[in-house]
CSV table of C-alpha atoms in Angstrom, one decimal:
chain,number,residue,atom,x,y,z
A,1,MET,CA,-4.6,18.9,6.7
A,2,LEU,CA,-1.4,16.8,7.0
A,3,ARG,CA,-1.1,14.2,4.2
A,4,ILE,CA,1.2,11.3,4.9
A,5,GLY,CA,2.1,8.7,2.3
A,6,LEU,CA,2.7,5.3,3.9
A,7,THR,CA,4.5,2.6,1.9
A,8,GLY,CA,6.7,-0.4,2.1
A,9,GLY,CA,7.2,-3.7,0.3
A,10,ILE,CA,4.7,-6.6,0.5
A,11,GLY,CA,4.9,-8.3,3.9
A,12,SER,CA,6.6,-5.3,5.5
A,13,GLY,CA,3.8,-4.5,7.9
A,14,LYS,CA,2.2,-1.4,6.5
A,15,SER,CA,-1.2,-2.4,7.7
A,16,THR,CA,0.1,-2.7,11.3
A,17,VAL,CA,1.5,0.8,11.1
A,18,ALA,CA,-1.7,2.1,9.5
A,19,ALA,CA,-3.7,0.7,12.4
A,20,LEU,CA,-1.3,2.3,15.0
A,21,LEU,CA,-1.7,5.6,13.3
A,22,ALA,CA,-5.5,5.2,13.1
A,23,ALA,CA,-5.5,4.6,16.8
A,24,ARG,CA,-3.9,8.0,17.2
A,25,GLY,CA,-6.7,9.7,15.2
A,26,ALA,CA,-5.4,9.5,11.7
A,27,LEU,CA,-7.8,8.9,8.8
A,28,VAL,CA,-6.4,6.0,6.9
A,29,VAL,CA,-7.1,5.7,3.1
A,30,ASP,CA,-6.1,2.2,2.1
A,31,SER,CA,-5.2,1.8,-1.5
A,32,ASP,CA,-5.4,-2.0,-1.4
A,33,ALA,CA,-9.0,-1.8,0.0
A,34,ILE,CA,-9.9,0.7,-2.7
A,35,ALA,CA,-8.3,-1.5,-5.4
A,36,ARG,CA,-10.7,-4.3,-4.4
A,37,GLU,CA,-13.6,-1.9,-4.3
A,38,VAL,CA,-13.1,-0.5,-7.8
A,39,VAL,CA,-13.2,-4.0,-9.4
A,40,GLU,CA,-16.3,-5.4,-7.5
A,41,PRO,CA,-19.0,-7.0,-9.6
A,42,GLY,CA,-21.0,-4.4,-11.6
A,43,THR,CA,-18.2,-1.8,-11.6
A,44,PRO,CA,-16.8,-0.2,-14.7
A,45,GLY,CA,-13.4,-1.3,-13.4
A,46,LEU,CA,-14.2,-5.0,-13.4
A,47,ALA,CA,-15.7,-4.6,-16.9
A,48,ALA,CA,-12.5,-3.0,-18.1
A,49,VAL,CA,-10.4,-5.8,-16.6
A,50,VAL,CA,-12.5,-8.5,-18.3
A,51,ASP,CA,-12.3,-6.6,-21.6
A,52,ALA,CA,-8.5,-6.6,-21.3
A,53,PHE,CA,-7.9,-10.2,-20.0
A,54,GLY,CA,-11.0,-12.2,-20.9
A,55,PRO,CA,-13.7,-14.0,-18.9
A,56,GLN,CA,-11.2,-16.5,-17.5
A,57,VAL,CA,-10.4,-13.8,-14.8
A,58,LEU,CA,-13.9,-14.2,-13.4
A,59,THR,CA,-15.2,-16.7,-10.8
A,60,ALA,CA,-18.3,-18.7,-11.6
A,61,GLY,CA,-20.2,-16.1,-9.5
A,62,GLY,CA,-19.0,-13.2,-11.7
A,63,ALA,CA,-16.5,-11.8,-9.2
A,64,LEU,CA,-12.8,-11.1,-10.0
A,65,ASP,CA,-10.7,-14.3,-9.7
A,66,ARG,CA,-7.6,-12.7,-8.2
A,67,ALA,CA,-5.5,-15.8,-8.4
A,68,ALA,CA,-6.3,-16.3,-12.1
A,69,LEU,CA,-5.5,-12.6,-12.8
A,70,ALA,CA,-2.3,-12.8,-10.8
A,71,SER,CA,-1.1,-15.8,-12.7
A,72,ILE,CA,-1.5,-13.8,-15.9
A,73,VAL,CA,0.1,-10.5,-14.9
A,74,PHE,CA,2.9,-11.4,-12.5
A,75,GLY,CA,5.1,-13.0,-15.1
A,76,ASP,CA,4.2,-10.6,-17.9
A,77,PRO,CA,5.3,-7.0,-17.5
A,78,GLN,CA,3.1,-5.8,-20.4
A,79,ALA,CA,0.1,-7.5,-18.9
A,80,ARG,CA,0.8,-6.0,-15.6
A,81,ALA,CA,1.2,-2.6,-17.1
A,82,ARG,CA,-2.2,-3.0,-18.8
A,83,LEU,CA,-3.8,-3.9,-15.5
A,84,ASP,CA,-2.1,-1.0,-13.7
A,85,GLY,CA,-3.4,1.3,-16.4
A,86,ILE,CA,-6.9,0.3,-15.6
A,87,VAL,CA,-6.8,0.0,-11.8
A,88,HIS,CA,-4.4,2.8,-10.7
A,89,PRO,CA,-6.4,5.8,-12.1
A,90,LEU,CA,-9.6,4.4,-10.5
A,91,VAL,CA,-7.8,4.0,-7.2
A,92,ARG,CA,-6.4,7.5,-7.3
A,93,ALA,CA,-9.7,9.0,-8.1
A,94,ARG,CA,-11.5,7.2,-5.3
A,95,ALA,CA,-8.7,8.1,-2.8
A,96,GLN,CA,-9.0,11.7,-3.8
A,97,GLU,CA,-12.7,11.6,-3.1
A,98,LEU,CA,-12.0,10.2,0.4
A,99,VAL,CA,-9.3,12.8,1.1
A,100,ALA,CA,-11.5,15.6,-0.1
A,101,ALA,CA,-14.2,14.5,2.3
A,102,ALA,CA,-11.9,14.6,5.3
A,103,PRO,CA,-12.0,17.5,7.8
A,104,PRO,CA,-9.6,20.3,7.0
A,105,ASP,CA,-7.5,19.6,10.2
A,106,ALA,CA,-7.3,15.9,9.6
A,107,VAL,CA,-4.2,13.8,9.6
A,108,VAL,CA,-4.7,11.7,6.4
A,109,VAL,CA,-2.5,8.6,6.0
A,110,GLN,CA,-2.7,7.1,2.5
A,111,ASP,CA,-1.5,3.5,2.5
A,112,VAL,CA,0.0,3.2,-1.0
A,113,PRO,CA,2.0,0.0,-1.6
A,114,LEU,CA,3.3,1.2,-5.0
A,115,LEU,CA,3.9,4.8,-4.0
A,116,VAL,CA,7.5,4.7,-5.3
A,117,GLU,CA,6.7,2.7,-8.4
A,118,THR,CA,3.9,5.1,-9.4
A,119,GLY,CA,5.9,8.3,-8.7
A,120,GLN,CA,3.5,9.6,-6.1
A,121,ALA,CA,6.0,10.7,-3.3
A,122,GLY,CA,5.6,14.4,-4.2
A,123,ARG,CA,1.9,14.4,-3.4
A,124,PHE,CA,2.5,14.1,0.3
A,125,ASP,CA,3.7,16.3,3.1
A,126,LEU,CA,5.6,13.3,4.6
A,127,VAL,CA,6.5,9.9,3.2
A,128,LEU,CA,6.7,7.1,5.8
A,129,VAL,CA,8.4,3.9,4.8
A,130,VAL,CA,8.1,0.6,6.6
A,131,GLU,CA,11.1,-1.7,6.1
A,132,THR,CA,11.5,-5.3,7.1
A,133,ASP,CA,14.3,-7.8,6.3
A,134,LEU,CA,13.8,-10.1,3.4
A,135,GLN,CA,13.6,-13.4,5.5
A,136,THR,CA,10.9,-12.0,7.8
A,137,ARG,CA,8.9,-10.8,4.8
A,138,LEU,CA,9.1,-14.1,3.1
A,139,ALA,CA,8.0,-15.9,6.3
A,140,ARG,CA,5.0,-13.6,6.6
A,141,LEU,CA,4.0,-14.2,3.0
A,142,VAL,CA,4.3,-17.9,3.2
A,143,ARG,CA,2.1,-17.9,6.3
A,144,ARG,CA,-0.5,-16.0,4.2
A,145,GLY,CA,-0.5,-18.9,1.8
A,146,LEU,CA,2.0,-18.0,-0.9
A,147,SER,CA,4.8,-20.3,-2.0
A,148,GLU,CA,8.3,-19.0,-1.3
A,149,ASP,CA,8.8,-18.7,-5.1
A,150,ASP,CA,5.7,-16.6,-5.5
A,151,ALA,CA,6.6,-14.5,-2.5
A,152,ARG,CA,10.1,-13.8,-3.9
A,153,ALA,CA,8.6,-12.9,-7.3
A,154,ARG,CA,6.2,-10.4,-5.8
A,155,ILE,CA,8.9,-8.8,-3.7
A,156,ALA,CA,11.2,-8.6,-6.8
A,157,ALA,CA,8.4,-7.0,-8.8
A,158,GLN,CA,8.3,-4.0,-6.4
A,159,ALA,CA,10.7,-1.2,-5.7
A,160,THR,CA,13.8,-1.9,-3.7
A,161,ASP,CA,14.5,-0.8,-0.1
A,162,GLU,CA,17.0,1.7,-1.5
A,163,GLN,CA,14.4,3.2,-3.9
A,164,ARG,CA,11.9,3.6,-1.1
A,165,ARG,CA,14.5,5.1,1.3
A,166,ALA,CA,15.3,7.7,-1.4
A,167,VAL,CA,11.9,9.2,-1.1
A,168,ALA,CA,11.3,8.6,2.6
A,169,ASP,CA,11.1,11.3,5.3
A,170,VAL,CA,11.0,8.6,8.0
A,171,VAL,CA,11.9,4.9,7.8
A,172,LEU,CA,10.4,2.5,10.4
A,173,ASP,CA,12.1,-0.8,11.0
A,174,ASN,CA,9.6,-3.6,11.5
A,175,SER,CA,12.1,-6.5,11.7
A,176,GLY,CA,11.8,-6.7,15.5
A,177,ALA,CA,9.1,-7.1,18.2
A,178,PRO,CA,5.7,-5.5,17.8
A,179,GLU,CA,6.3,-3.2,20.7
A,180,ALA,CA,9.5,-1.9,19.0
A,181,LEU,CA,7.4,-0.9,16.0
A,182,ALA,CA,4.8,0.7,18.2
A,183,GLY,CA,7.5,2.8,19.9
A,184,GLN,CA,8.8,4.0,16.5
A,185,VAL,CA,5.2,5.0,15.5
A,186,GLU,CA,4.9,6.8,18.8
A,187,ASP,CA,8.1,8.7,18.1
A,188,PHE,CA,7.0,9.6,14.6
A,189,TRP,CA,3.7,11.0,15.8
A,190,THR,CA,5.3,13.0,18.6
A,191,GLU,CA,8.2,14.4,16.5
A,192,ARG,CA,6.7,14.8,13.0
A,193,VAL,CA,2.9,14.9,13.3
A,194,ALA,CA,2.0,16.6,16.6
A,195,PRO,CA,4.1,19.7,16.0
A,196,VAL,CA,2.2,20.3,12.8
A,197,VAL,CA,-1.3,19.6,13.8
A,198,GLY,CA,-1.2,20.0,17.6
A,199,GLU,CA,-1.6,17.1,20.1
A,200,ARG,CA,-4.9,15.3,19.9
A,201,GLY,CA,-6.6,12.4,21.5
């Protein structure tokens, strides 16, 4: 099994790279998707979040109100650390289950937005970082519905490009055209993945 850690700042295009790798046969384990799964209604994760932050983080229907929770934790490092202490262990445990269930010859790509911040680089055979210039990232986040101030705050709360580069085996530049990114992914697969696992599909 070849384990690849995929990371990059918010708005950098990690999900696009993950999709390109999945199209080549990789098994993608998406930490963001798992983070949503572990706090669904009825889960111990959601119960722990409500215990920590109160019922105001729930919608009328009993689901997690992400906007309400974000407004509490993004400006408060202690609150954010408390949330991370609840969610991160649950995400890691679920990701480990999914990896353990993969075939022994699989190429497993774990999409981990906070790979650097949580000190996980050493868990992977290769670390792949997606990098995009700040203005492009801001524009993408504003198109997703964030204000520019919120977008800047979320970017500032994450690791810097320099910190991500320090743990990267390969850096992909996603500031240009989509086909340029696809070409870089193709080169990564050909040069770093195929020699290890053999060409497939």
